[in-house]
Coordinates of C-alpha atoms in Angstrom, one line a residue:
Chain L
M1 CA -132.9 -66.2 -96.5
K2 CA -134.6 -65.6 -93.2
N3 CA -138.2 -64.2 -93.3
L4 CA -139.3 -63.4 -89.8
L5 CA -141.7 -61.1 -87.9
L6 CA -140.8 -60.8 -84.2
A7 CA -143.4 -58.9 -82.3
S8 CA -143.3 -57.6 -78.8
T9 CA -146.9 -58.6 -78.1
S10 CA -149.7 -60.4 -79.8
T11 CA -152.3 -58.0 -78.6
L12 CA -152.6 -54.3 -78.1
H13 CA -154.8 -52.8 -75.4
K14 CA -158.4 -52.5 -76.5
S15 CA -157.7 -54.4 -79.6
D16 CA -158.3 -58.1 -80.6
Y17 CA -155.6 -60.8 -80.7
L18 CA -153.2 -60.1 -83.6
E19 CA -155.5 -57.4 -84.9
Y20 CA -152.9 -54.7 -85.2
L21 CA -150.6 -57.0 -87.2
S22 CA -153.3 -58.2 -89.7
T23 CA -152.0 -56.2 -92.7
E24 CA -148.5 -57.4 -92.1
L25 CA -149.6 -61.0 -91.6
R26 CA -151.6 -61.1 -94.8
Q27 CA -148.5 -60.1 -96.7
H28 CA -146.0 -62.2 -94.6
F29 CA -148.0 -65.4 -95.0
K30 CA -149.3 -64.7 -98.5
N31 CA -148.1 -68.0 -99.9
C32 CA -149.4 -70.0 -97.0
K33 CA -152.7 -71.9 -97.1
T34 CA -152.1 -73.4 -93.6
I35 CA -149.6 -72.3 -90.9
L36 CA -148.1 -74.5 -88.2
F37 CA -148.8 -73.0 -84.7
I38 CA -146.6 -73.8 -81.7
P39 CA -148.8 -73.3 -78.6
Y40 CA -146.3 -74.6 -76.1
A41 CA -146.0 -71.3 -74.1
R42 CA -149.7 -71.7 -72.9
P43 CA -150.5 -68.2 -71.7
N44 CA -152.6 -68.3 -68.5
G45 CA -152.2 -72.0 -68.5
I46 CA -154.7 -72.6 -71.4
T47 CA -154.4 -75.9 -73.2
H48 CA -152.7 -76.5 -76.6
E49 CA -156.2 -77.1 -78.1
E50 CA -157.7 -73.9 -76.6
Y51 CA -154.7 -71.8 -77.7
T52 CA -154.7 -73.2 -81.2
Q53 CA -158.4 -72.6 -81.6
K54 CA -158.0 -69.0 -80.5
T55 CA -155.2 -68.6 -83.0
A56 CA -157.2 -70.3 -85.8
L57 CA -160.1 -67.8 -85.2
A58 CA -157.7 -64.9 -85.6
F59 CA -156.1 -66.3 -88.8
A60 CA -159.5 -67.2 -90.3
K61 CA -160.0 -63.5 -90.8
I62 CA -157.2 -63.4 -93.3
N63 CA -158.2 -66.8 -94.8
I64 CA -155.3 -68.8 -93.4
N65 CA -155.7 -72.2 -91.7
V66 CA -153.9 -73.0 -88.5
K67 CA -152.8 -76.4 -87.3
G68 CA -151.2 -77.0 -83.9
I69 CA -147.9 -78.8 -83.7
H70 CA -149.4 -81.0 -80.9
E71 CA -151.7 -82.5 -83.6
F72 CA -148.8 -84.0 -85.5
E73 CA -147.3 -87.4 -84.6
N74 CA -143.9 -86.2 -85.8
P75 CA -143.2 -82.5 -84.8
T76 CA -139.9 -82.5 -86.6
L77 CA -141.5 -83.3 -89.9
A78 CA -144.3 -80.9 -89.2
I79 CA -141.8 -78.1 -88.9
K80 CA -139.8 -79.1 -92.0
E81 CA -142.9 -79.3 -94.1
A82 CA -144.7 -76.2 -92.8
D83 CA -145.7 -73.4 -95.2
G84 CA -145.3 -70.9 -92.4
I85 CA -144.8 -71.1 -88.6
F86 CA -146.2 -69.1 -85.7
T87 CA -145.0 -69.4 -82.1
G88 CA -147.4 -67.6 -79.7
G89 CA -146.6 -66.0 -76.4
G90 CA -147.0 -67.2 -72.8
N91 CA -144.3 -68.5 -70.5
T92 CA -140.9 -68.6 -72.1
F93 CA -139.5 -71.2 -69.6
L94 CA -142.3 -73.6 -70.6
L95 CA -141.9 -72.9 -74.3
V96 CA -138.1 -73.5 -74.2
Q97 CA -138.5 -76.6 -72.0
Q98 CA -141.0 -78.0 -74.5
L99 CA -138.9 -77.2 -77.6
Y100 CA -136.0 -79.2 -76.0
H101 CA -138.3 -81.9 -74.8
H102 CA -139.7 -82.5 -78.3
K103 CA -136.2 -82.2 -79.7
I104 CA -137.2 -79.5 -82.2
M105 CA -135.0 -76.5 -81.3
T106 CA -132.4 -77.4 -83.9
V107 CA -134.8 -78.3 -86.7
L108 CA -136.8 -75.1 -86.0
K109 CA -133.6 -73.0 -86.3
E110 CA -132.5 -74.7 -89.5
T111 CA -136.0 -74.5 -91.1
L112 CA -136.3 -70.7 -90.3
E113 CA -132.7 -70.1 -91.6
K114 CA -133.8 -71.6 -94.9
G115 CA -136.7 -69.0 -95.2
T116 CA -139.9 -70.5 -94.0
P117 CA -142.0 -67.4 -93.0
Y118 CA -142.2 -67.2 -89.2
L119 CA -144.1 -65.1 -86.8
G120 CA -143.2 -64.9 -83.1
T121 CA -145.1 -62.9 -80.5
S122 CA -143.8 -62.3 -77.0
A123 CA -142.2 -65.6 -75.8
G124 CA -142.3 -66.7 -79.5
S125 CA -140.1 -63.7 -80.3
N126 CA -137.8 -64.2 -77.3
I127 CA -136.7 -67.6 -78.6
A128 CA -135.4 -66.0 -81.8
G129 CA -132.6 -64.3 -79.7
L130 CA -129.4 -65.9 -78.6
S131 CA -130.8 -66.9 -75.3
M132 CA -134.0 -66.7 -73.3
Q133 CA -132.2 -64.9 -70.5
T134 CA -133.9 -61.5 -71.0
T135 CA -137.4 -62.9 -70.6
N136 CA -139.8 -61.3 -68.1
D137 CA -141.4 -64.6 -67.3
M138 CA -141.4 -66.7 -64.1
P139 CA -139.3 -69.8 -64.0
I140 CA -142.3 -72.1 -63.6
I141 CA -140.4 -75.1 -65.1
Y142 CA -136.7 -75.9 -65.4
P143 CA -135.5 -76.0 -69.0
P144 CA -132.3 -78.0 -69.9
S145 CA -130.7 -74.9 -71.3
F146 CA -131.4 -71.2 -71.7
Q147 CA -129.9 -71.2 -75.2
T148 CA -132.4 -70.4 -78.0
L149 CA -132.6 -70.2 -81.8
G150 CA -130.1 -67.4 -82.4
L151 CA -131.8 -66.1 -85.5
I152 CA -130.7 -62.6 -84.6
P153 CA -127.3 -61.7 -83.1
F154 CA -128.7 -60.2 -79.9
N155 CA -131.5 -60.8 -77.3
L156 CA -134.9 -59.3 -77.1
N157 CA -136.7 -57.9 -74.1
V158 CA -140.4 -57.9 -75.1
H159 CA -143.2 -55.9 -73.6
Y160 CA -140.4 -53.4 -72.9
L161 CA -141.3 -50.6 -70.5
D162 CA -139.2 -47.6 -69.4
K163 CA -139.0 -47.1 -65.6
D164 CA -142.0 -45.3 -64.3
E165 CA -140.4 -42.4 -62.5
Q166 CA -143.6 -41.7 -60.6
S167 CA -143.7 -45.2 -59.1
S168 CA -142.8 -45.8 -55.5
H169 CA -142.4 -49.6 -56.1
M170 CA -138.8 -50.7 -55.3
G171 CA -138.7 -53.8 -57.5
E172 CA -136.1 -53.7 -60.2
S173 CA -136.8 -51.7 -63.4
R174 CA -136.4 -53.5 -66.7
E175 CA -133.2 -51.4 -67.2
T176 CA -131.7 -52.6 -63.9
R177 CA -132.5 -56.2 -64.8
I178 CA -130.8 -55.9 -68.2
K179 CA -127.8 -54.2 -66.5
E180 CA -127.5 -57.2 -64.2
F181 CA -127.7 -59.5 -67.3
H182 CA -124.8 -57.6 -68.8
E183 CA -122.6 -58.4 -65.7
F184 CA -122.6 -62.0 -67.0
N185 CA -123.3 -61.8 -70.7
N186 CA -121.8 -59.8 -73.5
F187 CA -124.4 -59.7 -76.2
P188 CA -126.8 -56.7 -76.8
V189 CA -130.4 -56.6 -75.7
L190 CA -133.1 -54.8 -77.6
G191 CA -136.1 -53.6 -75.5
L192 CA -139.1 -53.9 -77.8
K193 CA -142.2 -52.0 -76.8
E194 CA -145.7 -53.3 -77.2
G195 CA -146.7 -52.4 -80.8
S196 CA -143.2 -52.8 -82.2
W197 CA -141.9 -55.7 -84.2
L198 CA -138.8 -56.6 -86.1
E199 CA -139.0 -57.5 -89.7
I200 CA -136.1 -59.8 -90.8
K201 CA -136.2 -60.1 -94.5
N202 CA -133.8 -59.8 -97.5
G203 CA -130.8 -59.9 -95.1
E204 CA -132.0 -56.8 -93.2
I205 CA -133.4 -56.4 -89.7
N206 CA -135.9 -53.5 -89.6
L207 CA -137.7 -52.0 -86.6
K208 CA -141.4 -51.6 -87.4
G209 CA -144.5 -50.3 -85.7
G210 CA -143.9 -46.5 -85.3
L211 CA -142.4 -46.7 -81.7
T212 CA -138.8 -46.4 -80.5
A213 CA -136.9 -49.3 -79.2
K214 CA -134.1 -49.2 -76.6
L215 CA -130.7 -50.8 -77.2
F216 CA -128.7 -52.0 -74.3
R217 CA -125.0 -52.9 -74.7
K218 CA -122.5 -54.0 -72.1
N219 CA -120.5 -51.0 -70.8
H220 CA -122.5 -48.5 -72.9
S221 CA -125.4 -46.2 -72.0
P222 CA -128.6 -47.4 -73.6
I223 CA -129.7 -45.7 -76.8
E224 CA -133.1 -45.0 -78.2
I225 CA -133.7 -46.3 -81.7
T226 CA -136.4 -44.9 -84.0
S227 CA -138.8 -46.9 -86.0
E228 CA -137.8 -48.0 -89.5
T229 CA -134.1 -48.2 -88.5
E230 CA -132.1 -51.0 -90.0
L231 CA -130.5 -52.9 -87.1
S232 CA -127.8 -55.1 -88.6
F233 CA -125.2 -52.9 -86.9
I234 CA -126.2 -54.5 -83.6
Q235 CA -123.7 -57.3 -82.9
Chain M
M1 CA -136.1 -73.8 -33.7
K2 CA -136.1 -71.6 -36.7
N3 CA -135.7 -67.8 -36.2
L4 CA -136.2 -66.0 -39.4
L5 CA -137.3 -62.6 -40.8
L6 CA -138.2 -62.8 -44.4
A7 CA -138.8 -59.4 -45.8
S8 CA -140.3 -58.5 -49.2
T9 CA -137.9 -55.7 -49.7
S10 CA -134.8 -54.2 -48.1
T11 CA -135.8 -50.6 -48.8
L12 CA -139.0 -48.7 -48.8
H13 CA -139.6 -45.7 -51.1
K14 CA -138.1 -42.5 -49.7
S15 CA -136.4 -44.4 -46.8
D16 CA -132.9 -45.7 -46.3
Y17 CA -131.7 -49.2 -46.8
L18 CA -133.2 -51.5 -44.0
E19 CA -134.4 -48.4 -42.1
Y20 CA -138.0 -49.5 -41.8
L21 CA -136.8 -52.8 -40.2
S22 CA -134.3 -51.3 -37.7
T23 CA -136.4 -51.9 -34.5
E24 CA -137.0 -55.5 -35.6
L25 CA -133.4 -56.1 -36.5
R26 CA -132.1 -54.7 -33.2
Q27 CA -134.3 -57.3 -31.4
H28 CA -133.8 -60.1 -33.9
F29 CA -130.0 -59.9 -33.8
K30 CA -129.7 -58.8 -30.1
N31 CA -127.2 -61.6 -29.3
C32 CA -125.0 -61.0 -32.3
K33 CA -121.9 -58.9 -32.3
T34 CA -121.2 -59.7 -35.9
I35 CA -123.5 -61.1 -38.6
L36 CA -122.5 -63.0 -41.7
F37 CA -123.7 -61.3 -44.9
I38 CA -124.3 -63.2 -48.2
P39 CA -123.9 -60.6 -51.0
Y40 CA -124.1 -63.1 -53.9
A41 CA -127.3 -61.6 -55.4
R42 CA -125.4 -58.4 -56.4
P43 CA -128.2 -55.9 -57.0
N44 CA -127.4 -53.7 -60.0
G45 CA -124.3 -55.8 -60.5
I46 CA -122.4 -54.2 -57.6
T47 CA -119.5 -56.2 -56.2
H48 CA -119.5 -58.4 -53.1
E49 CA -117.3 -55.8 -51.4
E50 CA -119.5 -52.8 -52.3
Y51 CA -122.6 -54.6 -51.2
T52 CA -121.1 -55.7 -47.9
Q53 CA -119.9 -52.2 -47.2
K54 CA -123.3 -50.8 -47.9
T55 CA -124.8 -53.4 -45.5
A56 CA -122.2 -52.8 -42.9
L57 CA -123.1 -49.1 -42.9
A58 CA -126.7 -49.9 -42.3
F59 CA -126.0 -52.3 -39.4
A60 CA -123.5 -49.9 -37.8
K61 CA -126.5 -47.8 -36.8
I62 CA -127.6 -50.6 -34.5
N63 CA -124.1 -51.5 -33.4
I64 CA -123.7 -54.8 -35.3
N65 CA -120.7 -55.7 -37.4
V66 CA -121.0 -57.2 -40.8
K67 CA -118.6 -59.6 -42.5
G68 CA -119.2 -60.8 -46.1
I69 CA -119.1 -64.5 -46.8
H70 CA -116.6 -63.9 -49.7
E71 CA -114.0 -62.8 -47.0
F72 CA -113.9 -66.3 -45.6
E73 CA -111.7 -69.1 -47.0
N74 CA -114.3 -71.7 -45.9
P75 CA -117.8 -70.5 -46.5
T76 CA -119.3 -73.7 -45.0
L77 CA -117.5 -73.0 -41.7
A78 CA -118.5 -69.3 -41.9
I79 CA -122.2 -70.3 -42.0
K80 CA -121.9 -72.9 -39.2
E81 CA -120.1 -70.5 -36.9
A82 CA -122.1 -67.4 -37.6
D83 CA -124.0 -65.6 -34.8
G84 CA -126.5 -64.4 -37.3
I85 CA -126.9 -64.5 -41.1
F86 CA -128.3 -62.0 -43.6
T87 CA -128.8 -62.7 -47.3
G88 CA -129.5 -59.5 -49.3
G89 CA -131.6 -59.0 -52.4
G90 CA -130.6 -58.7 -56.0
N91 CA -130.9 -61.4 -58.7
T92 CA -132.3 -64.7 -57.4
F93 CA -130.8 -66.8 -60.3
L94 CA -127.4 -65.5 -59.5
L95 CA -127.9 -66.0 -55.7
V96 CA -129.0 -69.6 -56.2
Q97 CA -126.3 -70.4 -58.7
Q98 CA -123.7 -69.1 -56.3
L99 CA -125.1 -71.0 -53.3
Y100 CA -124.8 -74.2 -55.3
H101 CA -121.4 -73.3 -56.7
H102 CA -120.0 -72.8 -53.2
K103 CA -121.8 -75.9 -52.0
I104 CA -123.5 -74.2 -49.2
M105 CA -127.2 -74.6 -49.9
T106 CA -127.5 -77.6 -47.5
V107 CA -125.4 -76.3 -44.7
L108 CA -127.3 -73.0 -44.8
K109 CA -130.6 -74.9 -44.5
E110 CA -129.3 -77.1 -41.7
T111 CA -127.9 -74.1 -39.8
L112 CA -131.1 -72.1 -40.1
E113 CA -133.2 -75.1 -39.0
K114 CA -131.1 -75.2 -35.8
G115 CA -132.0 -71.6 -35.0
T116 CA -129.3 -69.2 -36.1
P117 CA -131.1 -65.9 -36.6
Y118 CA -131.6 -65.1 -40.2
L119 CA -132.7 -62.1 -42.2
G120 CA -133.6 -62.3 -45.9
T121 CA -134.7 -59.4 -48.1
S122 CA -136.2 -59.9 -51.5
A123 CA -134.0 -62.6 -53.2
G124 CA -132.7 -63.5 -49.8
S125 CA -136.3 -64.3 -48.8
N126 CA -137.2 -66.1 -52.0
I127 CA -134.6 -68.7 -51.2
A128 CA -136.4 -69.6 -47.9
G129 CA -139.3 -71.0 -50.0
L130 CA -139.5 -74.5 -51.6
S131 CA -138.1 -73.2 -54.9
M132 CA -137.0 -70.0 -56.6
Q133 CA -139.7 -70.5 -59.2
T134 CA -141.8 -67.5 -58.2
T135 CA -139.0 -65.0 -58.4
N136 CA -139.6 -61.8 -60.5
D137 CA -136.0 -61.8 -61.6
M138 CA -134.4 -62.3 -65.0
P139 CA -132.6 -65.6 -65.7
I140 CA -129.2 -63.9 -66.2
I141 CA -127.3 -67.1 -65.2
Y142 CA -128.2 -70.8 -65.3
P143 CA -128.5 -72.4 -61.8
P144 CA -128.0 -76.2 -61.5
S145 CA -131.5 -76.4 -59.9
F146 CA -134.4 -74.2 -58.9
Q147 CA -134.8 -75.9 -55.5
T148 CA -134.1 -73.7 -52.5
L149 CA -133.9 -73.9 -48.7
G150 CA -137.5 -75.0 -48.0
L151 CA -137.6 -73.3 -44.6
I152 CA -141.2 -72.5 -45.1
P153 CA -143.7 -75.0 -46.7
F154 CA -144.6 -72.6 -49.6
N155 CA -143.1 -70.2 -52.0
L156 CA -142.9 -66.4 -51.8
N157 CA -143.5 -63.8 -54.4
V158 CA -141.7 -60.7 -53.1
H159 CA -142.3 -57.1 -54.2
Y160 CA -145.9 -58.4 -54.7
L161 CA -148.1 -56.0 -56.7
D162 CA -151.8 -56.4 -57.6
K163 CA -152.6 -55.8 -61.2
D164 CA -152.9 -52.1 -62.1
E165 CA -156.4 -52.0 -63.5
Q166 CA -155.6 -48.7 -65.1
S167 CA -152.6 -49.9 -67.0
S168 CA -152.8 -50.5 -70.7
H169 CA -149.7 -52.7 -70.6
M170 CA -150.3 -56.2 -71.9
G171 CA -147.5 -58.0 -70.1
E172 CA -148.6 -60.7 -67.7
S173 CA -149.7 -59.5 -64.2
R174 CA -148.2 -61.1 -61.2
E175 CA -151.4 -63.1 -60.6
T176 CA -151.3 -64.5 -64.2
R177 CA -147.7 -65.6 -63.7
I178 CA -148.5 -67.3 -60.4
K179 CA -151.5 -69.0 -62.1
E180 CA -149.1 -70.3 -64.8
F181 CA -146.8 -71.6 -62.0
H182 CA -149.7 -73.6 -60.5
E183 CA -150.2 -75.4 -63.8
F184 CA -146.9 -77.2 -63.1
N185 CA -146.4 -77.0 -59.3
N186 CA -148.8 -77.7 -56.4
F187 CA -147.5 -75.7 -53.5
P188 CA -148.9 -72.4 -52.3
V189 CA -147.4 -69.0 -53.1
L190 CA -147.6 -66.0 -50.8
G191 CA -147.5 -62.6 -52.5
L192 CA -145.7 -60.4 -50.0
K193 CA -146.0 -56.6 -50.5
E194 CA -143.1 -54.2 -50.0
G195 CA -143.3 -53.3 -46.3
S196 CA -144.4 -56.8 -45.2
W197 CA -142.3 -59.5 -43.7
L198 CA -142.7 -63.0 -42.2
E199 CA -141.5 -63.6 -38.7
I200 CA -140.8 -67.3 -38.2
K201 CA -140.2 -67.9 -34.5
N202 CA -141.3 -70.3 -31.7
G203 CA -142.8 -72.6 -34.3
E204 CA -145.1 -69.9 -35.7
I205 CA -145.1 -68.0 -39.0
N206 CA -146.6 -64.5 -38.6
L207 CA -147.3 -61.9 -41.2
K208 CA -145.9 -58.5 -40.1
G209 CA -145.7 -55.0 -41.3
G210 CA -149.4 -53.8 -41.3
L211 CA -150.2 -54.7 -44.9
T212 CA -152.2 -57.6 -46.4
A213 CA -150.6 -60.4 -48.3
K214 CA -152.2 -62.5 -51.0
L215 CA -152.3 -66.3 -50.9
F216 CA -152.4 -68.3 -54.1
R217 CA -153.2 -72.0 -54.0
K218 CA -153.6 -74.3 -57.0
N219 CA -157.3 -74.6 -58.1
H220 CA -158.5 -72.0 -55.5
S221 CA -159.2 -68.3 -55.8
P222 CA -156.5 -66.2 -54.2
I223 CA -157.3 -64.9 -50.7
E224 CA -156.2 -61.7 -49.0
I225 CA -154.6 -62.2 -45.6
T226 CA -154.4 -59.5 -42.9
S227 CA -151.3 -58.6 -41.0
E228 CA -150.5 -60.4 -37.8
T229 CA -152.2 -63.6 -39.1
E230 CA -150.4 -66.8 -38.1
L231 CA -149.7 -68.7 -41.3
S232 CA -148.9 -72.3 -40.3
F233 CA -152.2 -73.3 -42.0
I234 CA -150.6 -72.8 -45.4
Q235 CA -149.4 -76.1 -46.6

């Protein structure tokens, strides 16, 4: 049975990397001595090594080792044999392009469906949705497809922000962008604010973190969902 | 010789659609009785008809007729024979997908290189760059390529905004996104603020509108460029 934490962001303002999730992560990865880290999204363009090192430092605080997938000769095997897996944030186009390039999209899906504990943050949470089409990232590289893992029956919009009614900026709001998405796609989108995460465990999908999330469905007005709501009704 | 206006936005805050550009447009399209409108980017998901009607109302104020490309049986011929062309904003992925779908990317490029006056706003300006990879839009539809018209030797980032240093939001700033772009692509990116446009005329590229623009080049610190600067040095 799936066992996933999908967080909107890795880092809260004025807090260290992954700090706000440390209690959750201790519990989530309690049976893991070492977790496999997928650094492909390369935030700010940092290298796989730098990103893995940064992540290892954060996990050292809860006595878990981290090994980057780029360190393995066979990434498919690395995924199959991992005690736990974490995909970090960065650029979703790059992450998806790399997952296809290394031919591990399918094995990652199958492995996570069998129950290997998984953490995604930002781009690493986006890929758990049906497609990467509600990412906020720039298309810096052309992936062979926008389809992603489909571990949840909807898409996520991470780092979700309501429109700033005071702003004079005329660029599209997140809500407008998602409305445009629904002109061409039928599945729901959950706007997940920074500080929120989904816990997918025991066949349930629960909204965690104390904040509301916003649910967008085609031809419906968006609705605000409170924390601790079970979300299996979203189809 | 190319004759293009590439605007960051169609609309300024508390101003009507295209209003701030009306003096420019009167001059730019002075030899045009009717201009061809490309409504494919469908902002907010509005239809081609609605978008064309809205645009026709704005151009009526300067006594220019507007006809939508969707009204023509042969879009290639419509482009070749147009007195002037305007591509409006909306979703860049959709716009590019449609230009490829209707097989008019090449004819549009060739026609504009010969001198047909062109206006682009937002997504309609993005496509004048080398690629659409510095768009801010969501990938709501999968285009066959990210390559665009290449009418200027760099890319644009429209609706450009500097990072809000007061913000506690942890999503990537525009500058971070462009830095990530430069990990995989070599050509420069010009961040064009709302209220700015490029005038490409008589072999020159001039920054207009009174605001600064920000130039991002791979492995260089970004530089601020003042209005009325000639930009042919950007390669």
